[in-house]
Amino acid sequence: MIRLAAVLAAFILLVLPAEAHRLKLFVQAAGGAITGYGFYIGGGRPEGVELVITTPDGKEVRRLRTGSDGDFSFTPPVPGRYHLALASGDGHFAEVDVSTDGGPTTAVPAGKTAQAPLPAPTDLDARIATAVDAAVARQIRPLLEAYDAADGRVRFNDLLGGLGWIVGIAGLWAWFRSRRSGHGN
Amino acid sequence: MAHIPDGVLSLPVLAAGTLAGVGGLALGIRRLTDRDIPRTALLAAVFFIASSQAFSLGPTSVHLLLGGLTGLVLGWKAFPAIFVGLLLQTLLFGFGGLTTLGVDLVNMALPGVLLAAVVRPFIRVDRPARSAAFTGGAAALAVVITAVLVGVEIALSEPAFAPALGVMAAAYLPLAGIEAAVTAFVTLYLLKVKPEMIVAPAVLGTAI
């Protein structure tokens, strides 16, 4: 048993650098367009995978395929909230709600989404606002990407916590059985 | 890979999978004697760690399932072991989902349990190479059957999401190979160190 435990420990250390495995969708809305990419948390991008874009009430807007880097871009006909679903074809799914007047979000009040996609170039204030929006979107993109990559990653502490749970459940089960069959004392 | 998330499967598929999962769980727990508890917990830990760690493989990333190995060592008790692993993965990492727990459990546990029951009589301490070939083959086949189950369940629930067969094969066949190698290696090791963990008691009695 001890040797087996040693092999198990070696196995854990061996695979430690690898990370969890889950399909995720990074999406950013800027300038009325929706751009982003799908990625596996363990590394790798889903290539040529179908992305289905629907409105919040489930009406299909568009179907497209991701490029070689898992990337896609899409300009919705009217600004508003959209639901993006990615199915990688091997049983992985990712979905995200996005609103074209802000970052990827699920909780935007419905009344706030009615912003014009690109204001008329005659209005200086609106042009500045558009330029600032684009610059901010460009600047915070790496931040959002890092956040999405970190979210859902398997952390060493969580793995150890899970092992602790398994040991605890086994102990509880043994204790329960020992009480029931009466040879605990 | 085989962790189907919430909201993909239709109600009939979920109900059937949950019923089958509960059935397997009951069968396993009924066979779980005092002496089996540490071994079951050990395999639950191995499953939990191995299937939480993914590695890149070409365009996709895969993780071990170890359904074959778990079924081989535990028999029906693989159901409680894998159930605990899946529950922890759902709660800690968001793999799969709580509603799909039963379906995922059946997908990962059932092929290994059944195939292990088929090959167990052929595992002998005095024939390690042949035994490893059998267990490796069973492990590879278990991965393929798991993949087919996942594909059929998704296709039944949501034809729009029906997995592309080519992509499926590309993702699961290398994994089947890796899993076969790991299981064969563990079989060789256990036959040397602790044969009673995988050899059927009757066969062990005649071999030694």
Short mmCIF file of N, CA, C and O in Angstrom, two decimals, chain A residues 1 3-5 7-8 11-12 15-22 40-47 50 52 63 85-93 95 152-155 158-163 165-167 169-171 173-174 177-178 181 183, chain B residues 1-6 8 29 32-34 37-39 41-42 44-46 48-50 52-56 58-64 66 84-85 88 92-95 150 154 160-165 167-168 171-172 189-190 193-194 197:
data_model
loop_
_atom_site.label_atom_id
_atom_site.label_comp_id
_atom_site.label_asym_id
_atom_site.label_seq_id
_atom_site.Cartn_x
_atom_site.Cartn_y
_atom_site.Cartn_z
N MET A 1 0.82 -1.20 0.00
CA MET A 1 0.00 0.00 0.00
C MET A 1 0.87 1.26 0.00
O MET A 1 0.56 2.23 -0.68
N ARG A 3 3.92 1.54 -1.13
CA ARG A 3 4.56 1.70 -2.45
C ARG A 3 3.58 2.25 -3.45
O ARG A 3 3.91 3.09 -4.29
N LEU A 4 2.33 1.79 -3.34
CA LEU A 4 1.30 2.27 -4.24
C LEU A 4 1.07 3.76 -4.03
O LEU A 4 0.94 4.54 -4.98
N ALA A 5 1.06 4.15 -2.76
CA ALA A 5 0.87 5.57 -2.44
C ALA A 5 2.03 6.39 -3.00
O ALA A 5 1.83 7.50 -3.49
N VAL A 7 3.77 5.67 -5.68
CA VAL A 7 3.56 5.78 -7.12
C VAL A 7 2.53 6.85 -7.41
O VAL A 7 2.68 7.69 -8.31
N LEU A 8 1.46 6.86 -6.59
CA LEU A 8 0.41 7.86 -6.77
C LEU A 8 0.97 9.27 -6.58
O LEU A 8 0.70 10.18 -7.38
N PHE A 11 2.96 10.30 -9.47
CA PHE A 11 2.07 10.59 -10.59
C PHE A 11 1.53 12.01 -10.46
O PHE A 11 1.50 12.77 -11.41
N ILE A 12 1.13 12.37 -9.23
CA ILE A 12 0.59 13.72 -9.00
C ILE A 12 1.65 14.76 -9.36
O ILE A 12 1.38 15.72 -10.07
N VAL A 15 2.20 15.17 -13.17
CA VAL A 15 1.19 15.85 -13.98
C VAL A 15 0.90 17.25 -13.48
O VAL A 15 0.10 17.95 -14.04
N LEU A 16 1.57 17.66 -12.42
CA LEU A 16 1.23 18.92 -11.79
C LEU A 16 1.25 20.13 -12.73
O LEU A 16 0.38 20.97 -12.66
N PRO A 17 2.24 20.24 -13.63
CA PRO A 17 2.28 21.44 -14.47
C PRO A 17 1.07 21.56 -15.39
O PRO A 17 0.71 22.65 -15.80
N ALA A 18 0.44 20.45 -15.70
CA ALA A 18 -0.73 20.51 -16.58
C ALA A 18 -1.87 21.18 -15.84
O ALA A 18 -1.87 21.29 -14.64
N GLU A 19 -2.82 21.65 -16.61
CA GLU A 19 -3.94 22.35 -15.98
C GLU A 19 -5.26 21.71 -16.36
O GLU A 19 -5.30 20.76 -17.10
N ALA A 20 -6.30 22.28 -15.85
CA ALA A 20 -7.61 21.70 -16.06
C ALA A 20 -8.02 21.81 -17.50
O ALA A 20 -7.40 22.48 -18.29
N HIS A 21 -9.11 21.19 -17.76
CA HIS A 21 -9.46 21.03 -19.14
C HIS A 21 -10.93 21.34 -19.25
O HIS A 21 -11.76 20.67 -18.69
N ARG A 22 -11.21 22.40 -19.90
CA ARG A 22 -12.58 22.84 -20.05
C ARG A 22 -12.58 23.83 -21.20
O ARG A 22 -11.63 24.57 -21.38
N TYR A 40 -9.24 26.06 -24.67
CA TYR A 40 -9.28 25.06 -23.61
C TYR A 40 -8.40 25.54 -22.49
O TYR A 40 -7.30 26.04 -22.73
N ILE A 41 -8.88 25.38 -21.26
CA ILE A 41 -8.07 25.85 -20.14
C ILE A 41 -6.77 25.07 -20.07
O ILE A 41 -5.74 25.60 -19.69
N GLY A 42 -6.78 23.82 -20.50
CA GLY A 42 -5.54 23.04 -20.48
C GLY A 42 -4.59 23.40 -21.61
O GLY A 42 -3.49 22.86 -21.69
N GLY A 43 -4.96 24.32 -22.49
CA GLY A 43 -4.14 24.66 -23.64
C GLY A 43 -4.81 24.18 -24.91
O GLY A 43 -5.54 23.19 -24.89
N GLY A 44 -4.56 24.88 -26.01
CA GLY A 44 -5.16 24.50 -27.28
C GLY A 44 -6.39 25.34 -27.57
O GLY A 44 -7.05 25.85 -26.67
N ARG A 45 -6.63 25.52 -28.88
CA ARG A 45 -7.78 26.32 -29.32
C ARG A 45 -8.65 25.46 -30.23
O ARG A 45 -8.12 24.71 -31.06
N PRO A 46 -9.96 25.54 -30.09
CA PRO A 46 -10.84 24.77 -30.98
C PRO A 46 -10.89 25.40 -32.37
O PRO A 46 -11.32 26.54 -32.52
N GLU A 47 -10.46 24.65 -33.36
CA GLU A 47 -10.36 25.19 -34.73
C GLU A 47 -11.52 24.68 -35.58
O GLU A 47 -11.87 23.50 -35.51
N GLU A 50 -18.18 25.13 -34.69
CA GLU A 50 -19.36 25.94 -34.96
C GLU A 50 -19.75 26.80 -33.76
O GLU A 50 -19.83 26.32 -32.63
N VAL A 52 -22.78 29.32 -32.53
CA VAL A 52 -24.16 29.71 -32.81
C VAL A 52 -24.48 30.95 -32.00
O VAL A 52 -24.30 30.98 -30.79
N ARG A 63 -24.66 31.65 -37.65
CA ARG A 63 -23.82 30.50 -37.35
C ARG A 63 -22.48 30.74 -38.03
O ARG A 63 -22.46 31.07 -39.21
N ALA A 85 -22.91 30.41 -28.27
CA ALA A 85 -22.71 29.03 -27.81
C ALA A 85 -21.71 28.35 -28.75
O ALA A 85 -21.86 28.40 -29.97
N LEU A 86 -20.72 27.74 -28.15
CA LEU A 86 -19.67 27.06 -28.92
C LEU A 86 -19.72 25.58 -28.58
O LEU A 86 -19.71 25.20 -27.40
N ALA A 87 -19.83 24.74 -29.60
CA ALA A 87 -19.83 23.28 -29.39
C ALA A 87 -18.66 22.72 -30.16
O ALA A 87 -18.61 22.80 -31.38
N SER A 88 -17.67 22.16 -29.45
CA SER A 88 -16.40 21.83 -30.11
C SER A 88 -16.46 20.52 -30.89
O SER A 88 -15.50 20.16 -31.53
N GLY A 89 -17.56 19.80 -30.81
CA GLY A 89 -17.66 18.59 -31.61
C GLY A 89 -17.16 17.35 -30.91
O GLY A 89 -17.40 16.24 -31.36
N ASP A 90 -16.45 17.48 -29.79
CA ASP A 90 -16.04 16.28 -29.05
C ASP A 90 -16.71 16.26 -27.68
O ASP A 90 -16.22 15.64 -26.75
N GLY A 91 -17.83 16.96 -27.57
CA GLY A 91 -18.58 16.90 -26.32
C GLY A 91 -18.30 18.06 -25.38
O GLY A 91 -18.71 18.02 -24.24
N HIS A 92 -17.58 19.07 -25.85
CA HIS A 92 -17.35 20.23 -25.01
C HIS A 92 -18.22 21.40 -25.44
O HIS A 92 -18.41 21.62 -26.63
N PHE A 93 -18.69 22.14 -24.46
CA PHE A 93 -19.53 23.29 -24.76
C PHE A 93 -19.07 24.49 -23.97
O PHE A 93 -18.54 24.35 -22.88
N GLU A 95 -20.59 28.67 -23.35
CA GLU A 95 -21.53 29.70 -23.77
C GLU A 95 -21.33 30.93 -22.93
O GLU A 95 -20.83 30.87 -21.80
N GLY A 152 -11.50 29.15 -13.29
CA GLY A 152 -11.78 27.76 -13.62
C GLY A 152 -10.54 26.91 -13.72
O GLY A 152 -10.64 25.71 -13.94
N ARG A 153 -9.38 27.51 -13.56
CA ARG A 153 -8.15 26.72 -13.57
C ARG A 153 -8.12 25.82 -12.34
O ARG A 153 -8.59 26.19 -11.27
N VAL A 154 -7.55 24.62 -12.52
CA VAL A 154 -7.43 23.72 -11.37
C VAL A 154 -6.23 24.15 -10.55
O VAL A 154 -5.11 24.18 -11.04
N ARG A 155 -6.48 24.50 -9.32
CA ARG A 155 -5.38 24.93 -8.47
C ARG A 155 -4.94 23.77 -7.59
O ARG A 155 -5.75 22.92 -7.22
N ASP A 158 -6.95 23.26 -4.51
CA ASP A 158 -8.24 22.61 -4.71
C ASP A 158 -8.07 21.11 -4.86
O ASP A 158 -8.87 20.33 -4.34
N LEU A 159 -7.01 20.71 -5.58
CA LEU A 159 -6.76 19.27 -5.75
C LEU A 159 -6.52 18.62 -4.40
O LEU A 159 -7.08 17.57 -4.08
N LEU A 160 -5.67 19.26 -3.59
CA LEU A 160 -5.38 18.70 -2.27
C LEU A 160 -6.65 18.69 -1.43
O LEU A 160 -6.90 17.74 -0.68
N GLY A 161 -7.46 19.74 -1.54
CA GLY A 161 -8.72 19.78 -0.81
C GLY A 161 -9.62 18.61 -1.20
O GLY A 161 -10.22 17.97 -0.34
N GLY A 162 -9.67 18.32 -2.51
CA GLY A 162 -10.47 17.20 -2.98
C GLY A 162 -9.98 15.88 -2.40
O GLY A 162 -10.77 15.04 -1.96
N LEU A 163 -8.63 15.72 -2.38
CA LEU A 163 -8.07 14.49 -1.79
C LEU A 163 -8.47 14.39 -0.32
O LEU A 163 -8.81 13.31 0.17
N TRP A 165 -11.13 15.55 1.05
CA TRP A 165 -12.53 15.14 1.10
C TRP A 165 -12.65 13.63 0.93
O TRP A 165 -13.43 12.98 1.63
N ILE A 166 -11.89 13.08 -0.02
CA ILE A 166 -12.00 11.64 -0.27
C ILE A 166 -11.56 10.85 0.96
O ILE A 166 -12.23 9.90 1.39
N VAL A 167 -10.45 11.28 1.57
CA VAL A 167 -9.99 10.60 2.79
C VAL A 167 -11.07 10.72 3.88
O VAL A 167 -11.40 9.76 4.58
N ILE A 169 -14.33 11.18 3.54
CA ILE A 169 -15.52 10.36 3.25
C ILE A 169 -15.23 8.90 3.58
O ILE A 169 -16.07 8.21 4.18
N ALA A 170 -14.02 8.43 3.20
CA ALA A 170 -13.66 7.04 3.51
C ALA A 170 -13.67 6.82 5.02
O ALA A 170 -14.18 5.81 5.51
N GLY A 171 -13.12 7.78 5.76
CA GLY A 171 -13.08 7.65 7.22
C GLY A 171 -14.48 7.63 7.81
O GLY A 171 -14.79 6.80 8.67
N TRP A 173 -17.22 6.78 6.34
CA TRP A 173 -17.89 5.53 5.95
C TRP A 173 -17.44 4.39 6.85
O TRP A 173 -18.25 3.60 7.34
N ALA A 174 -16.14 4.31 7.07
CA ALA A 174 -15.61 3.23 7.92
C ALA A 174 -16.15 3.37 9.34
O ALA A 174 -16.54 2.37 9.98
N ARG A 177 -19.77 2.30 9.47
CA ARG A 177 -19.92 0.84 9.39
C ARG A 177 -19.50 0.19 10.69
O ARG A 177 -20.10 -0.79 11.14
N SER A 178 -18.43 0.73 11.30
CA SER A 178 -17.94 0.11 12.53
C SER A 178 -18.99 0.26 13.63
O SER A 178 -19.17 -0.62 14.45
N SER A 181 -21.98 -2.29 12.71
CA SER A 181 -21.75 -3.71 12.92
C SER A 181 -21.22 -3.99 14.32
O SER A 181 -21.02 -5.13 14.68
N HIS A 183 -18.39 -3.53 15.96
CA HIS A 183 -17.02 -3.85 16.38
C HIS A 183 -16.14 -2.60 16.36
O HIS A 183 -14.98 -2.65 16.02
N MET B 1 -13.72 16.30 -20.98
CA MET B 1 -14.03 15.62 -22.24
C MET B 1 -15.35 14.87 -22.11
O MET B 1 -16.27 15.09 -22.85
N ALA B 2 -15.36 14.05 -21.14
CA ALA B 2 -16.61 13.32 -20.97
C ALA B 2 -17.49 13.97 -19.91
O ALA B 2 -18.50 13.41 -19.55
N HIS B 3 -17.07 15.13 -19.43
CA HIS B 3 -17.90 15.82 -18.45
C HIS B 3 -18.92 16.68 -19.20
O HIS B 3 -18.59 17.76 -19.64
N ILE B 4 -20.15 16.19 -19.33
CA ILE B 4 -21.17 16.95 -20.04
C ILE B 4 -21.71 18.01 -19.09
O ILE B 4 -22.12 17.68 -17.98
N PRO B 5 -21.71 19.28 -19.51
CA PRO B 5 -22.20 20.32 -18.59
C PRO B 5 -23.72 20.34 -18.48
O PRO B 5 -24.43 19.69 -19.25
N ASP B 6 -24.19 21.16 -17.53
CA ASP B 6 -25.64 21.35 -17.36
C ASP B 6 -26.22 22.00 -18.60
O ASP B 6 -25.55 22.72 -19.31
N VAL B 8 -27.33 20.89 -21.47
CA VAL B 8 -27.11 20.39 -22.82
C VAL B 8 -28.05 19.22 -23.10
O VAL B 8 -28.64 19.12 -24.18
N ILE B 29 -22.40 0.20 -3.72
CA ILE B 29 -22.37 0.41 -2.26
C ILE B 29 -22.75 -0.87 -1.54
O ILE B 29 -22.20 -1.18 -0.47
N LEU B 32 -19.75 -2.88 -1.05
CA LEU B 32 -18.63 -2.19 -0.42
C LEU B 32 -18.49 -2.69 1.03
O LEU B 32 -19.16 -2.20 1.92
N THR B 33 -17.64 -3.68 1.23
CA THR B 33 -17.44 -4.19 2.59
C THR B 33 -16.38 -3.34 3.30
O THR B 33 -15.75 -2.48 2.69
N ASP B 34 -16.21 -3.61 4.60
CA ASP B 34 -15.25 -2.82 5.39
C ASP B 34 -13.87 -2.82 4.75
O ASP B 34 -13.20 -1.81 4.67
N ILE B 37 -13.06 -0.37 1.75
CA ILE B 37 -13.16 1.09 1.86
C ILE B 37 -11.85 1.80 1.48
O ILE B 37 -11.85 2.70 0.65
N PRO B 38 -10.69 1.38 2.03
CA PRO B 38 -9.45 2.10 1.67
C PRO B 38 -9.15 2.00 0.17
O PRO B 38 -8.74 2.99 -0.45
N ARG B 39 -9.36 0.82 -0.40
CA ARG B 39 -9.04 0.64 -1.82
C ARG B 39 -9.95 1.50 -2.69
O ARG B 39 -9.50 2.13 -3.66
N ALA B 41 -11.43 4.28 -1.80
CA ALA B 41 -11.05 5.68 -1.62
C ALA B 41 -9.78 5.98 -2.42
O ALA B 41 -9.65 7.04 -3.03
N LEU B 42 -8.83 5.03 -2.43
CA LEU B 42 -7.58 5.24 -3.17
C LEU B 42 -7.87 5.42 -4.66
O LEU B 42 -7.36 6.34 -5.31
N ALA B 44 -10.71 6.33 -5.96
CA ALA B 44 -11.45 7.59 -6.14
C ALA B 44 -10.46 8.74 -6.23
O ALA B 44 -10.61 9.64 -7.06
N ALA B 45 -9.42 8.70 -5.39
CA ALA B 45 -8.41 9.75 -5.40
C ALA B 45 -7.65 9.73 -6.73
O ALA B 45 -7.39 10.78 -7.33
N VAL B 46 -7.29 8.53 -7.21
CA VAL B 46 -6.57 8.43 -8.48
C VAL B 46 -7.42 8.99 -9.62
O VAL B 46 -6.95 9.78 -10.44
N PHE B 48 -9.89 11.13 -9.38
CA PHE B 48 -10.09 12.56 -9.18
C PHE B 48 -8.89 13.35 -9.69
O PHE B 48 -9.03 14.33 -10.44
N ILE B 49 -7.68 12.91 -9.33
CA ILE B 49 -6.48 13.63 -9.76
C ILE B 49 -6.28 13.47 -11.27
O ILE B 49 -6.09 14.45 -12.00
N ALA B 50 -6.36 12.23 -11.75
CA ALA B 50 -6.01 11.97 -13.15
C ALA B 50 -6.96 12.68 -14.09
O ALA B 50 -6.54 13.22 -15.11
N SER B 52 -8.67 15.35 -13.50
CA SER B 52 -8.69 16.80 -13.35
C SER B 52 -7.56 17.45 -14.13
O SER B 52 -7.57 18.66 -14.34
N GLN B 53 -6.56 16.66 -14.52
CA GLN B 53 -5.37 17.20 -15.15
C GLN B 53 -5.41 16.95 -16.64
O GLN B 53 -5.35 15.81 -17.07
N ALA B 54 -5.50 18.01 -17.41
CA ALA B 54 -5.54 17.85 -18.85
C ALA B 54 -4.19 18.21 -19.45
O ALA B 54 -3.44 18.98 -18.87
N PHE B 55 -3.88 17.59 -20.56
CA PHE B 55 -2.67 17.97 -21.28
C PHE B 55 -3.03 18.20 -22.73
O PHE B 55 -3.96 17.60 -23.25
N SER B 56 -2.28 19.09 -23.39
CA SER B 56 -2.55 19.39 -24.79
C SER B 56 -2.15 18.22 -25.65
O SER B 56 -1.11 17.61 -25.44
N GLY B 58 -2.25 17.85 -29.70
CA GLY B 58 -2.65 18.39 -31.00
C GLY B 58 -3.58 19.57 -30.81
O GLY B 58 -3.34 20.43 -29.97
N PRO B 59 -4.67 19.62 -31.56
CA PRO B 59 -5.54 20.79 -31.51
C PRO B 59 -6.44 20.82 -30.28
O PRO B 59 -7.04 21.83 -29.99
N THR B 60 -6.55 19.72 -29.58
CA THR B 60 -7.45 19.69 -28.44
C THR B 60 -6.66 19.33 -27.19
O THR B 60 -5.44 19.21 -27.23
N SER B 61 -7.33 19.24 -26.08
CA SER B 61 -6.63 18.80 -24.87
C SER B 61 -7.45 17.69 -24.24
O SER B 61 -8.68 17.70 -24.30
N VAL B 62 -6.78 16.73 -23.67
CA VAL B 62 -7.46 15.55 -23.14
C VAL B 62 -7.03 15.30 -21.70
O VAL B 62 -6.02 15.83 -21.25
N HIS B 63 -7.82 14.54 -21.01
CA HIS B 63 -7.40 14.07 -19.69
C HIS B 63 -7.74 12.59 -19.59
O HIS B 63 -8.62 12.09 -20.29
N LEU B 64 -7.04 11.90 -18.74
CA LEU B 64 -7.29 10.48 -18.55
C LEU B 64 -8.67 10.27 -17.94
O LEU B 64 -9.18 11.13 -17.22
N LEU B 66 -9.46 6.71 -16.95
CA LEU B 66 -9.13 5.58 -16.09
C LEU B 66 -10.35 4.72 -15.72
O LEU B 66 -10.37 4.09 -14.67
N VAL B 84 -17.83 9.97 -6.30
CA VAL B 84 -17.21 10.94 -5.38
C VAL B 84 -16.27 11.86 -6.16
O VAL B 84 -16.27 13.09 -5.97
N GLY B 85 -15.48 11.27 -7.08
CA GLY B 85 -14.56 12.08 -7.87
C GLY B 85 -15.30 13.11 -8.72
O GLY B 85 -14.92 14.29 -8.75
N LEU B 88 -16.81 15.97 -6.59
CA LEU B 88 -15.81 16.95 -6.17
C LEU B 88 -15.37 17.82 -7.34
O LEU B 88 -15.18 19.03 -7.19
N LEU B 92 -15.74 21.72 -7.07
CA LEU B 92 -14.50 22.48 -6.93
C LEU B 92 -14.09 23.19 -8.23
O LEU B 92 -13.59 24.31 -8.20
N PHE B 93 -14.29 22.53 -9.36
CA PHE B 93 -13.73 23.07 -10.61
C PHE B 93 -14.80 23.44 -11.63
O PHE B 93 -14.47 24.01 -12.67
N GLY B 94 -16.06 23.06 -11.39
CA GLY B 94 -17.09 23.35 -12.39
C GLY B 94 -17.02 22.46 -13.61
O GLY B 94 -17.53 22.81 -14.66
N PHE B 95 -16.39 21.29 -13.50
CA PHE B 95 -16.43 20.31 -14.61
C PHE B 95 -17.79 19.64 -14.56
O PHE B 95 -18.23 19.20 -13.51
N VAL B 150 -21.21 9.46 -24.94
CA VAL B 150 -21.31 10.92 -24.90
C VAL B 150 -21.93 11.43 -26.20
O VAL B 150 -22.86 12.25 -26.19
N ILE B 154 -25.61 13.33 -26.56
CA ILE B 154 -25.72 14.71 -27.04
C ILE B 154 -26.58 14.75 -28.30
O ILE B 154 -27.44 15.62 -28.46
N ALA B 160 -28.58 19.78 -32.97
CA ALA B 160 -27.74 20.88 -33.47
C ALA B 160 -26.32 20.77 -32.95
O ALA B 160 -25.37 21.20 -33.59
N PHE B 161 -26.16 20.17 -31.75
CA PHE B 161 -24.84 20.05 -31.13
C PHE B 161 -24.19 18.70 -31.44
O PHE B 161 -23.15 18.39 -30.88
N ALA B 162 -24.83 17.89 -32.28
CA ALA B 162 -24.33 16.55 -32.51
C ALA B 162 -22.84 16.58 -32.83
O ALA B 162 -22.42 17.26 -33.75
N PRO B 163 -22.03 15.88 -32.05
CA PRO B 163 -20.58 15.95 -32.26
C PRO B 163 -20.19 15.41 -33.63
O PRO B 163 -20.77 14.45 -34.11
N ALA B 164 -19.23 16.05 -34.23
CA ALA B 164 -18.72 15.57 -35.50
C ALA B 164 -17.90 14.31 -35.26
O ALA B 164 -17.04 14.29 -34.39
N LEU B 165 -18.20 13.26 -36.02
CA LEU B 165 -17.53 11.98 -35.78
C LEU B 165 -16.03 12.08 -35.94
O LEU B 165 -15.27 11.51 -35.17
N VAL B 167 -14.03 14.69 -35.51
CA VAL B 167 -13.41 15.38 -34.39
C VAL B 167 -13.37 14.46 -33.17
O VAL B 167 -12.37 14.38 -32.45
N MET B 168 -14.49 13.74 -32.96
CA MET B 168 -14.57 12.80 -31.85
C MET B 168 -13.42 11.80 -31.91
O MET B 168 -12.71 11.58 -30.94
N ALA B 171 -10.06 13.15 -31.21
CA ALA B 171 -9.81 13.50 -29.82
C ALA B 171 -9.66 12.25 -28.94
O ALA B 171 -8.85 12.23 -28.02
N TYR B 172 -10.47 11.22 -29.23
CA TYR B 172 -10.53 10.11 -28.29
C TYR B 172 -9.57 8.97 -28.62
O TYR B 172 -9.16 8.24 -27.73
N TYR B 189 2.67 -3.65 -12.94
CA TYR B 189 3.17 -3.27 -11.63
C TYR B 189 2.40 -3.99 -10.52
O TYR B 189 2.99 -4.58 -9.61
N LEU B 190 1.06 -3.97 -10.64
CA LEU B 190 0.25 -4.58 -9.59
C LEU B 190 0.43 -6.10 -9.56
O LEU B 190 0.42 -6.70 -8.48
N VAL B 193 3.51 -6.51 -7.50
CA VAL B 193 3.55 -5.98 -6.14
C VAL B 193 2.35 -6.43 -5.32
O VAL B 193 2.48 -6.79 -4.15
N LYS B 194 1.18 -6.37 -5.91
CA LYS B 194 -0.02 -6.64 -5.13
C LYS B 194 -1.06 -7.29 -6.03
O LYS B 194 -2.08 -6.67 -6.38
N MET B 197 -5.02 -7.23 -5.96
CA MET B 197 -5.82 -6.05 -6.27
C MET B 197 -6.55 -6.20 -7.59
O MET B 197 -7.60 -5.60 -7.81
#
